[in-house]
Amino acid sequence: MARVINQEKGLYKIQTSDDETLLAQLSGKLSYSTTNPLAFPAVGDWIQYSFNSGDERAMIQQVLERRTCFYRGSEQVIAANVDVAFIVTSANAEMNLNRLDRYLTLCWESKAQPVIVLSKIDLCENSQTLVAEIEQRHVGVDVLAVSLQQPQTLLQLNKYLLPGQTVVLMGSSGVGKSSLANALMGGEVALTGAIRDDDQKGRHTTTSRQTYRLAGGALLMDTPGMRSLALGSHEEGLEHQFSDIVELAQSCRFSDCQHETEPGCAIRAALDSGDVDQGRWLSFLKLQREVLHEKMKEDHALLEQQRNKWKKISKDLRVRIKQKARGQV
Ligand SMILES: Nc1nc2c(ncn2[C@@H]2O[C@H](COP(=O)(O)OP(=O)(O)OP(=O)(O)O)[C@@H](O)[C@H]2O)c(=O)[nH]1
Ligand SMILES: [Zn+2]
């Protein structure tokens, strides 16, 4: 068994249980067994492989079932088997609670555990107020307040960085993800796995820039796609992040209630009484629109795919009928 630690243009770097790094490619069987792009190996995947000494590359035979999975649309897995996602948000910029809704939705969908990291608290006088605000809005999610200028604050992260754990950093540009990653790596650029010179046995020097082994034994996956992961058809994640709202909507008098002017609308009542925060409701509506839009696009693409498949089948059939008529088959 091995783990995919890097992926580029159909080539993979895998780390074996002996801490050896190998270049790998898909076995023919695996590449022809499915057309579903999500079934192919991605960074973080555990895989079965074969490797004959003397061969240049290992062959990936099988992708093991993923415990968690961050994906983009229906075509790309960004990171598999992540245990903890640190959602970094900066204390100095005006903090955007709605943006956290977005990242949390992605996390719930993936099944990884989200941890909110409020960064740069040295630039903010009331970080405790901010922490309280976040905790109140996102009940049950751990919130850590950190600053690179107060190194002891970083110790709070250690309990998520135990051996065997795989972690990722999420968050908007400039919130301090790279700085945090560097601090966790102790300032040096960590390499993943054993480093070997090319010794003619297909073992290559590997300096993965996607996966880092941290001092405590955890793996930090810093795949580029993770940083710019957009909300897509993450319906399940959205329903988890707003489960109270989803549940409430079920007690509206009309099952197709638009929550606008209908009588007996439970959402309107909760907004009026303050049980549901107005900002949170608007955040839900915005993300719901995005998810529905994306889902529609995907359904459309699927329909198109099926249509093309049938077009091709009927065209093949027509060709065969013509050939038959000409006595060619
Ligand atoms: N004062 C202060 N500045 C910080 C802290 N952490 C990061 N910064 C600064 O914030 C800026 C952005 O940090 P980065 O680590 O590059 O942010 P990033 O999230 O990786 O940004 P992208 O690479 O664009 O995604 C840099 O100038 C850092 O020096 C902190 O704890 N305190
Ligand atoms: Zn309603």
mmCIF file of C-alpha atoms and ligand atoms in Angstrom:
data_model
loop_
_atom_site.group_PDB
_atom_site.id
_atom_site.type_symbol
_atom_site.label_atom_id
_atom_site.label_comp_id
_atom_site.label_asym_id
_atom_site.label_seq_id
_atom_site.Cartn_x
_atom_site.Cartn_y
_atom_site.Cartn_z
ATOM 1 C CA MET A 1 0.000 0.000 0.000
ATOM 2 C CA ALA A 2 1.180 3.548 -0.668
ATOM 3 C CA ARG A 3 -0.111 7.092 -0.522
ATOM 4 C CA VAL A 4 -0.327 9.546 -3.386
ATOM 5 C CA ILE A 5 1.604 12.645 -2.327
ATOM 6 C CA ASN A 6 1.809 14.492 -5.606
ATOM 7 C CA GLN A 7 0.079 14.447 -8.935
ATOM 8 C CA GLU A 8 0.886 16.152 -12.171
ATOM 9 C CA LYS A 9 -0.336 15.477 -15.680
ATOM 10 C CA GLY A 10 -1.098 11.809 -15.302
ATOM 11 C CA LEU A 11 2.060 11.143 -13.302
ATOM 12 C CA TYR A 12 1.942 10.423 -9.609
ATOM 13 C CA LYS A 13 4.369 10.421 -6.749
ATOM 14 C CA ILE A 14 3.573 7.825 -4.185
ATOM 15 C CA GLN A 15 5.039 7.207 -0.774
ATOM 16 C CA THR A 16 5.352 3.583 0.235
ATOM 17 C CA SER A 17 5.077 2.183 3.734
ATOM 18 C CA ASP A 18 8.898 1.995 3.726
ATOM 19 C CA ASP A 19 8.941 5.773 3.361
ATOM 20 C CA GLU A 20 10.222 5.484 -0.140
ATOM 21 C CA THR A 21 9.029 7.818 -2.869
ATOM 22 C CA LEU A 22 8.277 6.369 -6.286
ATOM 23 C CA LEU A 23 7.008 7.720 -9.548
ATOM 24 C CA ALA A 24 3.849 5.958 -10.592
ATOM 25 C CA GLN A 25 1.288 5.790 -13.336
ATOM 26 C CA LEU A 26 -2.114 4.217 -13.740
ATOM 27 C CA SER A 27 -2.197 0.575 -14.673
ATOM 28 C CA GLY A 28 -3.968 -0.119 -17.942
ATOM 29 C CA LYS A 29 -6.669 -1.966 -16.078
ATOM 30 C CA LEU A 30 -7.363 0.974 -13.805
ATOM 31 C CA SER A 31 -7.416 3.531 -16.592
ATOM 32 C CA TYR A 32 -9.891 1.502 -18.648
ATOM 33 C CA SER A 33 -12.063 0.279 -15.815
ATOM 34 C CA THR A 34 -13.950 3.530 -15.400
ATOM 35 C CA THR A 35 -14.728 6.802 -17.094
ATOM 36 C CA ASN A 36 -15.646 8.501 -13.839
ATOM 37 C CA PRO A 37 -12.877 11.051 -13.209
ATOM 38 C CA LEU A 38 -13.554 10.959 -9.474
ATOM 39 C CA ALA A 39 -12.516 7.300 -9.425
ATOM 40 C CA PHE A 40 -8.931 8.059 -10.434
ATOM 41 C CA PRO A 41 -6.227 8.525 -7.815
ATOM 42 C CA ALA A 42 -5.705 11.967 -6.312
ATOM 43 C CA VAL A 43 -3.374 13.513 -3.764
ATOM 44 C CA GLY A 44 -4.012 11.855 -0.413
ATOM 45 C CA ASP A 45 -5.336 8.601 -1.807
ATOM 46 C CA TRP A 46 -4.231 5.265 -0.447
ATOM 47 C CA ILE A 47 -3.504 2.931 -3.310
ATOM 48 C CA GLN A 48 -2.434 -0.611 -4.141
ATOM 49 C CA TYR A 49 0.506 -0.672 -6.497
ATOM 50 C CA SER A 50 2.944 -3.002 -8.151
ATOM 51 C CA PHE A 51 6.586 -2.268 -8.780
ATOM 52 C CA ASN A 52 9.149 -4.457 -10.447
ATOM 53 C CA SER A 53 12.708 -3.498 -9.664
ATOM 54 C CA GLY A 54 14.227 -2.280 -12.873
ATOM 55 C CA ASP A 55 11.002 -0.629 -13.934
ATOM 56 C CA GLU A 56 10.966 3.085 -14.220
ATOM 57 C CA ARG A 57 7.572 3.509 -12.648
ATOM 58 C CA ALA A 58 5.292 1.816 -10.240
ATOM 59 C CA MET A 59 1.817 0.875 -11.439
ATOM 60 C CA ILE A 60 -1.192 2.030 -9.493
ATOM 61 C CA GLN A 61 -3.574 -0.910 -9.467
ATOM 62 C CA GLN A 62 -6.372 0.208 -7.220
ATOM 63 C CA VAL A 63 -7.602 3.204 -5.260
ATOM 64 C CA LEU A 64 -8.753 2.317 -1.764
ATOM 65 C CA GLU A 65 -11.992 3.707 -0.450
ATOM 66 C CA ARG A 66 -11.699 7.324 0.685
ATOM 67 C CA ARG A 67 -12.649 8.273 4.214
ATOM 68 C CA THR A 68 -12.944 11.934 3.276
ATOM 69 C CA CYS A 69 -12.742 13.781 0.004
ATOM 70 C CA PHE A 70 -12.545 17.372 -1.176
ATOM 71 C CA TYR A 71 -13.674 17.623 -4.764
ATOM 72 C CA ARG A 72 -14.342 20.203 -7.412
ATOM 73 C CA GLY A 73 -17.491 19.805 -9.453
ATOM 74 C CA SER A 74 -18.013 16.273 -10.645
ATOM 75 C CA GLU A 75 -14.696 15.946 -12.356
ATOM 76 C CA GLN A 76 -11.809 16.418 -9.935
ATOM 77 C CA VAL A 77 -10.754 15.207 -6.514
ATOM 78 C CA ILE A 78 -8.595 17.868 -4.886
ATOM 79 C CA ALA A 79 -7.549 16.094 -1.700
ATOM 80 C CA ALA A 80 -8.463 12.692 -0.335
ATOM 81 C CA ASN A 81 -8.362 11.331 3.201
ATOM 82 C CA VAL A 82 -7.883 14.666 4.934
ATOM 83 C CA ASP A 83 -8.577 14.432 8.661
ATOM 84 C CA VAL A 84 -8.523 18.077 9.686
ATOM 85 C CA ALA A 85 -9.035 21.226 7.626
ATOM 86 C CA PHE A 86 -7.760 24.432 9.197
ATOM 87 C CA ILE A 87 -9.954 27.249 7.949
ATOM 88 C CA VAL A 88 -7.778 30.324 8.315
ATOM 89 C CA THR A 89 -9.397 33.719 8.673
ATOM 90 C CA SER A 90 -7.522 36.868 9.551
ATOM 91 C CA ALA A 91 -8.360 38.954 12.615
ATOM 92 C CA ASN A 92 -7.162 42.195 11.096
ATOM 93 C CA ALA A 93 -9.228 42.390 7.937
ATOM 94 C CA GLU A 94 -12.892 42.841 8.528
ATOM 95 C CA MET A 95 -13.806 39.342 9.393
ATOM 96 C CA ASN A 96 -16.416 37.839 7.172
ATOM 97 C CA LEU A 97 -18.635 35.325 8.932
ATOM 98 C CA ASN A 98 -20.344 34.460 5.658
ATOM 99 C CA ARG A 99 -17.062 33.421 4.153
ATOM 100 C CA LEU A 100 -16.704 30.903 6.960
ATOM 101 C CA ASP A 101 -20.093 29.443 5.966
ATOM 102 C CA ARG A 102 -18.629 28.742 2.565
ATOM 103 C CA TYR A 103 -15.505 26.960 3.834
ATOM 104 C CA LEU A 104 -17.457 25.050 6.457
ATOM 105 C CA THR A 105 -19.886 23.847 3.786
ATOM 106 C CA LEU A 106 -16.940 22.469 1.797
ATOM 107 C CA CYS A 107 -15.603 20.765 4.930
ATOM 108 C CA TRP A 108 -18.858 19.119 5.940
ATOM 109 C CA GLU A 109 -19.260 17.856 2.410
ATOM 110 C CA SER A 110 -15.757 16.368 2.518
ATOM 111 C CA LYS A 111 -16.319 14.789 5.956
ATOM 112 C CA ALA A 112 -13.022 16.230 7.222
ATOM 113 C CA GLN A 113 -13.115 17.938 10.620
ATOM 114 C CA PRO A 114 -13.046 21.733 10.293
ATOM 115 C CA VAL A 115 -11.059 23.842 12.748
ATOM 116 C CA ILE A 116 -11.304 27.614 12.462
ATOM 117 C CA VAL A 117 -7.993 29.430 12.910
ATOM 118 C CA LEU A 118 -8.286 33.137 13.614
ATOM 119 C CA SER A 119 -4.891 34.411 12.459
ATOM 120 C CA LYS A 120 -2.866 37.598 13.028
ATOM 121 C CA ILE A 121 -4.440 38.343 16.403
ATOM 122 C CA ASP A 122 -1.467 40.615 17.129
ATOM 123 C CA LEU A 123 -3.109 43.099 14.766
ATOM 124 C CA CYS A 124 -6.387 43.156 16.620
ATOM 125 C CA GLU A 125 -7.306 44.399 20.058
ATOM 126 C CA ASN A 126 -10.446 42.416 20.636
ATOM 127 C CA SER A 127 -9.616 38.971 19.329
ATOM 128 C CA GLN A 128 -11.490 37.340 22.212
ATOM 129 C CA THR A 129 -14.672 39.087 21.093
ATOM 130 C CA LEU A 130 -14.091 37.808 17.580
ATOM 131 C CA VAL A 131 -13.548 34.269 18.842
ATOM 132 C CA ALA A 132 -16.784 34.461 20.836
ATOM 133 C CA GLU A 133 -18.629 35.761 17.796
ATOM 134 C CA ILE A 134 -17.363 32.916 15.625
ATOM 135 C CA GLU A 135 -18.102 30.314 18.273
ATOM 136 C CA GLN A 136 -21.626 31.584 18.665
ATOM 137 C CA ARG A 137 -22.246 31.494 14.951
ATOM 138 C CA HIS A 138 -20.606 28.114 14.378
ATOM 139 C CA VAL A 139 -21.490 26.077 17.428
ATOM 140 C CA GLY A 140 -19.464 22.916 17.848
ATOM 141 C CA VAL A 141 -16.538 23.982 15.679
ATOM 142 C CA ASP A 142 -13.189 24.512 17.435
ATOM 143 C CA VAL A 143 -11.844 28.056 17.124
ATOM 144 C CA LEU A 144 -8.156 28.830 17.722
ATOM 145 C CA ALA A 145 -6.712 32.339 17.947
ATOM 146 C CA VAL A 146 -3.114 32.534 16.754
ATOM 147 C CA SER A 147 -0.343 34.917 15.826
ATOM 148 C CA LEU A 148 3.050 34.177 14.378
ATOM 149 C CA GLN A 149 4.406 36.862 16.650
ATOM 150 C CA GLN A 150 3.161 34.960 19.673
ATOM 151 C CA PRO A 151 4.634 31.500 19.015
ATOM 152 C CA GLN A 152 3.008 29.967 22.075
ATOM 153 C CA THR A 153 -0.392 30.471 20.410
ATOM 154 C CA LEU A 154 0.639 27.997 17.719
ATOM 155 C CA LEU A 155 0.900 25.219 20.298
ATOM 156 C CA GLN A 156 -2.896 25.007 20.224
ATOM 157 C CA LEU A 157 -2.617 23.385 16.804
ATOM 158 C CA ASN A 158 -0.527 20.489 18.082
ATOM 159 C CA LYS A 159 -3.439 18.412 19.232
ATOM 160 C CA TYR A 160 -4.623 18.180 15.621
ATOM 161 C CA LEU A 161 -1.168 17.348 14.308
ATOM 162 C CA LEU A 162 -0.709 13.896 15.777
ATOM 163 C CA PRO A 163 1.097 11.167 13.832
ATOM 164 C CA GLY A 164 -1.035 9.714 11.073
ATOM 165 C CA GLN A 165 -3.218 12.793 10.791
ATOM 166 C CA THR A 166 -3.525 14.558 7.459
ATOM 167 C CA VAL A 167 -4.281 18.257 7.517
ATOM 168 C CA VAL A 168 -4.927 21.012 4.971
ATOM 169 C CA LEU A 169 -5.086 24.788 5.123
ATOM 170 C CA MET A 170 -8.001 26.651 3.586
ATOM 171 C CA GLY A 171 -8.806 30.329 3.495
ATOM 172 C CA SER A 172 -8.717 33.411 1.323
ATOM 173 C CA SER A 173 -5.573 34.916 -0.089
ATOM 174 C CA GLY A 174 -3.443 36.820 2.396
ATOM 175 C CA VAL A 175 -4.894 35.396 5.599
ATOM 176 C CA GLY A 176 -1.528 33.835 6.437
ATOM 177 C CA LYS A 177 -1.732 30.217 5.254
ATOM 178 C CA SER A 178 1.809 30.066 3.867
ATOM 179 C CA SER A 179 3.241 31.769 6.931
ATOM 180 C CA LEU A 180 1.419 29.308 9.143
ATOM 181 C CA ALA A 181 2.561 26.357 7.056
ATOM 182 C CA ASN A 182 6.157 27.548 7.276
ATOM 183 C CA ALA A 183 5.889 27.987 11.020
ATOM 184 C CA LEU A 184 4.478 24.477 11.394
ATOM 185 C CA MET A 185 7.337 23.121 9.335
ATOM 186 C CA GLY A 186 9.822 24.879 11.566
ATOM 187 C CA GLY A 187 10.910 27.378 8.965
ATOM 188 C CA GLU A 188 12.533 24.840 6.712
ATOM 189 C CA VAL A 189 11.041 23.467 3.564
ATOM 190 C CA ALA A 190 10.148 19.920 4.381
ATOM 191 C CA LEU A 191 10.396 17.150 1.866
ATOM 192 C CA THR A 192 8.072 14.254 1.801
ATOM 193 C CA GLY A 193 9.510 10.817 2.155
ATOM 194 C CA ALA A 194 12.987 9.495 1.744
ATOM 195 C CA ILE A 195 15.149 11.325 -0.730
ATOM 196 C CA ARG A 196 17.215 9.223 -3.041
ATOM 197 C CA ASP A 197 19.271 9.892 -6.054
ATOM 198 C CA ASP A 198 18.197 8.217 -9.210
ATOM 199 C CA ASP A 199 19.968 4.933 -8.666
ATOM 200 C CA GLN A 200 18.955 3.307 -11.935
ATOM 201 C CA LYS A 201 16.287 1.349 -10.154
ATOM 202 C CA GLY A 202 13.522 3.750 -10.900
ATOM 203 C CA ARG A 203 13.874 5.633 -7.662
ATOM 204 C CA HIS A 204 13.983 9.337 -8.100
ATOM 205 C CA THR A 205 14.942 12.300 -6.064
ATOM 206 C CA THR A 206 11.674 13.743 -4.996
ATOM 207 C CA THR A 207 11.051 17.110 -3.534
ATOM 208 C CA SER A 208 7.331 17.245 -3.321
ATOM 209 C CA ARG A 209 5.929 20.661 -2.946
ATOM 210 C CA GLN A 210 2.504 19.358 -2.213
ATOM 211 C CA THR A 211 2.873 17.266 0.900
ATOM 212 C CA TYR A 212 4.952 17.930 3.976
ATOM 213 C CA ARG A 213 5.738 15.768 6.950
ATOM 214 C CA LEU A 214 5.527 17.895 10.093
ATOM 215 C CA ALA A 215 7.717 17.399 13.139
ATOM 216 C CA GLY A 216 4.859 15.922 15.173
ATOM 217 C CA GLY A 217 4.236 13.275 12.528
ATOM 218 C CA ALA A 218 1.203 14.751 10.782
ATOM 219 C CA LEU A 219 1.069 15.270 7.046
ATOM 220 C CA LEU A 220 0.332 18.737 5.701
ATOM 221 C CA MET A 221 -1.125 18.639 2.201
ATOM 222 C CA ASP A 222 -0.817 21.968 0.471
ATOM 223 C CA THR A 223 -2.242 21.200 -2.945
ATOM 224 C CA PRO A 224 -2.815 24.266 -5.115
ATOM 225 C CA GLY A 225 -6.434 23.392 -5.864
ATOM 226 C CA MET A 226 -7.271 23.317 -2.197
ATOM 227 C CA ARG A 227 -6.517 27.011 -1.858
ATOM 228 C CA SER A 228 -8.929 28.099 -4.524
ATOM 229 C CA LEU A 229 -11.587 25.487 -3.988
ATOM 230 C CA ALA A 230 -14.932 26.930 -4.961
ATOM 231 C CA LEU A 231 -18.350 25.896 -3.843
ATOM 232 C CA GLY A 232 -19.945 23.590 -6.388
ATOM 233 C CA SER A 233 -22.666 21.038 -6.050
ATOM 234 C CA HIS A 234 -21.974 20.630 -2.347
ATOM 235 C CA GLU A 235 -25.588 20.194 -1.382
ATOM 236 C CA GLU A 236 -24.991 17.853 1.525
ATOM 237 C CA GLY A 237 -22.396 20.135 3.053
ATOM 238 C CA LEU A 238 -24.725 23.104 2.727
ATOM 239 C CA GLU A 239 -27.548 21.267 4.443
ATOM 240 C CA HIS A 240 -25.213 20.341 7.272
ATOM 241 C CA GLN A 241 -23.909 23.871 7.728
ATOM 242 C CA PHE A 242 -27.475 25.214 7.818
ATOM 243 C CA SER A 243 -29.243 22.211 9.313
ATOM 244 C CA ASP A 244 -31.303 24.405 11.662
ATOM 245 C CA ILE A 245 -32.638 26.447 8.748
ATOM 246 C CA VAL A 246 -33.299 23.369 6.620
ATOM 247 C CA GLU A 247 -35.186 21.794 9.499
ATOM 248 C CA LEU A 248 -37.143 24.942 10.235
ATOM 249 C CA ALA A 249 -38.250 25.246 6.614
ATOM 250 C CA GLN A 250 -39.958 21.889 6.950
ATOM 251 C CA SER A 251 -42.434 23.331 9.405
ATOM 252 C CA CYS A 252 -43.631 26.059 7.037
ATOM 253 C CA ARG A 253 -47.339 25.620 6.333
ATOM 254 C CA PHE A 254 -46.806 25.166 2.600
ATOM 255 C CA SER A 255 -44.295 22.599 1.478
ATOM 256 C CA ASP A 256 -43.264 24.819 -1.428
ATOM 257 C CA CYS A 257 -43.004 27.923 0.768
ATOM 258 C CA GLN A 258 -40.671 30.559 -0.684
ATOM 259 C CA HIS A 259 -40.252 32.127 2.763
ATOM 260 C CA GLU A 260 -41.331 35.496 1.492
ATOM 261 C CA THR A 261 -44.930 36.470 2.147
ATOM 262 C CA GLU A 262 -46.652 33.143 2.677
ATOM 263 C CA PRO A 263 -48.762 32.740 5.818
ATOM 264 C CA GLY A 264 -47.469 30.231 8.343
ATOM 265 C CA CYS A 265 -43.849 30.623 7.235
ATOM 266 C CA ALA A 266 -41.603 29.281 9.988
ATOM 267 C CA ILE A 267 -38.519 30.974 8.556
ATOM 268 C CA ARG A 268 -40.143 34.426 8.518
ATOM 269 C CA ALA A 269 -41.307 33.893 12.090
ATOM 270 C CA ALA A 270 -37.813 32.876 13.200
ATOM 271 C CA LEU A 271 -36.276 35.877 11.442
ATOM 272 C CA ASP A 272 -38.804 38.204 13.094
ATOM 273 C CA SER A 273 -38.186 36.768 16.543
ATOM 274 C CA GLY A 274 -34.427 36.791 16.026
ATOM 275 C CA ASP A 275 -34.136 33.008 16.423
ATOM 276 C CA VAL A 276 -32.467 32.947 13.033
ATOM 277 C CA ASP A 277 -29.935 35.668 12.370
ATOM 278 C CA GLN A 278 -30.718 37.766 9.290
ATOM 279 C CA GLY A 279 -27.098 37.670 8.092
ATOM 280 C CA ARG A 280 -26.990 33.911 8.353
ATOM 281 C CA TRP A 281 -30.234 33.599 6.408
ATOM 282 C CA LEU A 282 -28.872 35.777 3.613
ATOM 283 C CA SER A 283 -25.653 33.789 3.633
ATOM 284 C CA PHE A 284 -27.672 30.591 3.271
ATOM 285 C CA LEU A 285 -29.686 31.999 0.356
ATOM 286 C CA LYS A 286 -26.527 33.096 -1.427
ATOM 287 C CA LEU A 287 -24.746 29.763 -1.057
ATOM 288 C CA GLN A 288 -27.914 27.853 -1.899
ATOM 289 C CA ARG A 289 -28.203 29.793 -5.157
ATOM 290 C CA GLU A 290 -24.617 28.912 -6.016
ATOM 291 C CA VAL A 291 -25.082 25.246 -5.221
ATOM 292 C CA LEU A 292 -28.337 25.002 -7.185
ATOM 293 C CA HIS A 293 -26.778 26.773 -10.136
ATOM 294 C CA GLU A 294 -23.825 24.397 -10.116
ATOM 295 C CA LYS A 295 -26.071 21.379 -9.766
ATOM 296 C CA MET A 296 -28.150 22.476 -12.713
ATOM 297 C CA LYS A 297 -25.010 22.922 -14.782
ATOM 298 C CA GLU A 298 -23.857 19.436 -13.828
ATOM 299 C CA ASP A 299 -27.233 17.881 -14.574
ATOM 300 C CA HIS A 300 -27.178 19.637 -17.903
ATOM 301 C CA ALA A 301 -23.687 18.335 -18.662
ATOM 302 C CA LEU A 302 -24.771 14.835 -17.697
ATOM 303 C CA LEU A 303 -27.795 15.075 -19.950
ATOM 304 C CA GLU A 304 -25.605 16.312 -22.778
ATOM 305 C CA GLN A 305 -23.201 13.437 -22.206
ATOM 306 C CA GLN A 306 -26.015 10.916 -22.385
ATOM 307 C CA ARG A 307 -27.445 12.591 -25.447
ATOM 308 C CA ASN A 308 -24.069 12.426 -27.193
ATOM 309 C CA LYS A 309 -23.688 8.808 -26.223
ATOM 310 C CA TRP A 310 -27.058 7.981 -27.782
ATOM 311 C CA LYS A 311 -26.289 10.099 -30.801
ATOM 312 C CA LYS A 312 -23.097 8.134 -31.288
ATOM 313 C CA ILE A 313 -24.827 4.811 -30.763
ATOM 314 C CA SER A 314 -27.554 5.609 -33.282
ATOM 315 C CA LYS A 315 -24.975 6.956 -35.722
ATOM 316 C CA ASP A 316 -22.917 3.769 -35.383
ATOM 317 C CA LEU A 317 -26.107 1.852 -35.959
ATOM 318 C CA ARG A 318 -26.933 3.832 -39.094
ATOM 319 C CA VAL A 319 -23.436 3.242 -40.437
ATOM 320 C CA ARG A 320 -23.775 -0.464 -39.785
ATOM 321 C CA ILE A 321 -27.159 -0.598 -41.491
ATOM 322 C CA LYS A 322 -25.720 1.180 -44.529
ATOM 323 C CA GLN A 323 -22.722 -1.132 -44.574
ATOM 324 C CA LYS A 324 -25.040 -4.082 -44.313
ATOM 325 C CA ALA A 325 -27.125 -2.790 -47.205
ATOM 326 C CA ARG A 326 -23.946 -2.550 -49.258
ATOM 327 C CA GLY A 327 -22.999 -6.028 -48.217
ATOM 328 C CA GLN A 328 -19.908 -4.799 -46.404
ATOM 329 C CA VAL A 329 -20.575 -6.707 -43.203
HETATM 330 N N1 LIG B 1 1.149 40.708 11.846
HETATM 331 C C1 LIG B 1 1.060 39.472 11.370
HETATM 332 N N2 LIG B 1 1.212 39.269 10.056
HETATM 333 C C2 LIG B 1 1.115 38.015 9.583
HETATM 334 C C3 LIG B 1 0.846 36.907 10.437
HETATM 335 N N3 LIG B 1 0.781 35.795 9.673
HETATM 336 C C4 LIG B 1 0.997 36.178 8.400
HETATM 337 N N4 LIG B 1 1.206 37.516 8.327
HETATM 338 C C5 LIG B 1 1.465 38.318 7.113
HETATM 339 O O1 LIG B 1 0.333 38.260 6.250
HETATM 340 C C6 LIG B 1 0.736 38.329 4.880
HETATM 341 C C7 LIG B 1 0.096 37.228 4.072
HETATM 342 O O2 LIG B 1 0.541 35.979 4.554
HETATM 343 P P1 LIG B 1 0.621 34.670 3.652
HETATM 344 O O3 LIG B 1 1.102 33.588 4.544
HETATM 345 O O4 LIG B 1 1.363 34.929 2.406
HETATM 346 O O5 LIG B 1 -0.915 34.467 3.285
HETATM 347 P P2 LIG B 1 -1.573 33.287 2.425
HETATM 348 O O6 LIG B 1 -2.863 32.974 3.074
HETATM 349 O O7 LIG B 1 -0.615 32.173 2.270
HETATM 350 O O8 LIG B 1 -1.837 33.983 1.051
HETATM 351 P P3 LIG B 1 -1.935 33.294 -0.401
HETATM 352 O O9 LIG B 1 -0.604 32.660 -0.671
HETATM 353 O O10 LIG B 1 -2.235 34.441 -1.310
HETATM 354 O O11 LIG B 1 -3.060 32.313 -0.331
HETATM 355 C C8 LIG B 1 2.255 38.270 4.904
HETATM 356 O O12 LIG B 1 2.750 39.572 4.716
HETATM 357 C C9 LIG B 1 2.585 37.749 6.284
HETATM 358 O O13 LIG B 1 3.831 38.220 6.746
HETATM 359 C C10 LIG B 1 0.686 37.174 11.843
HETATM 360 O O14 LIG B 1 0.433 36.296 12.674
HETATM 361 N N5 LIG B 1 0.791 38.469 12.241
HETATM 362 ZN ZN ZN B 2 -41.467 29.471 4.730
#
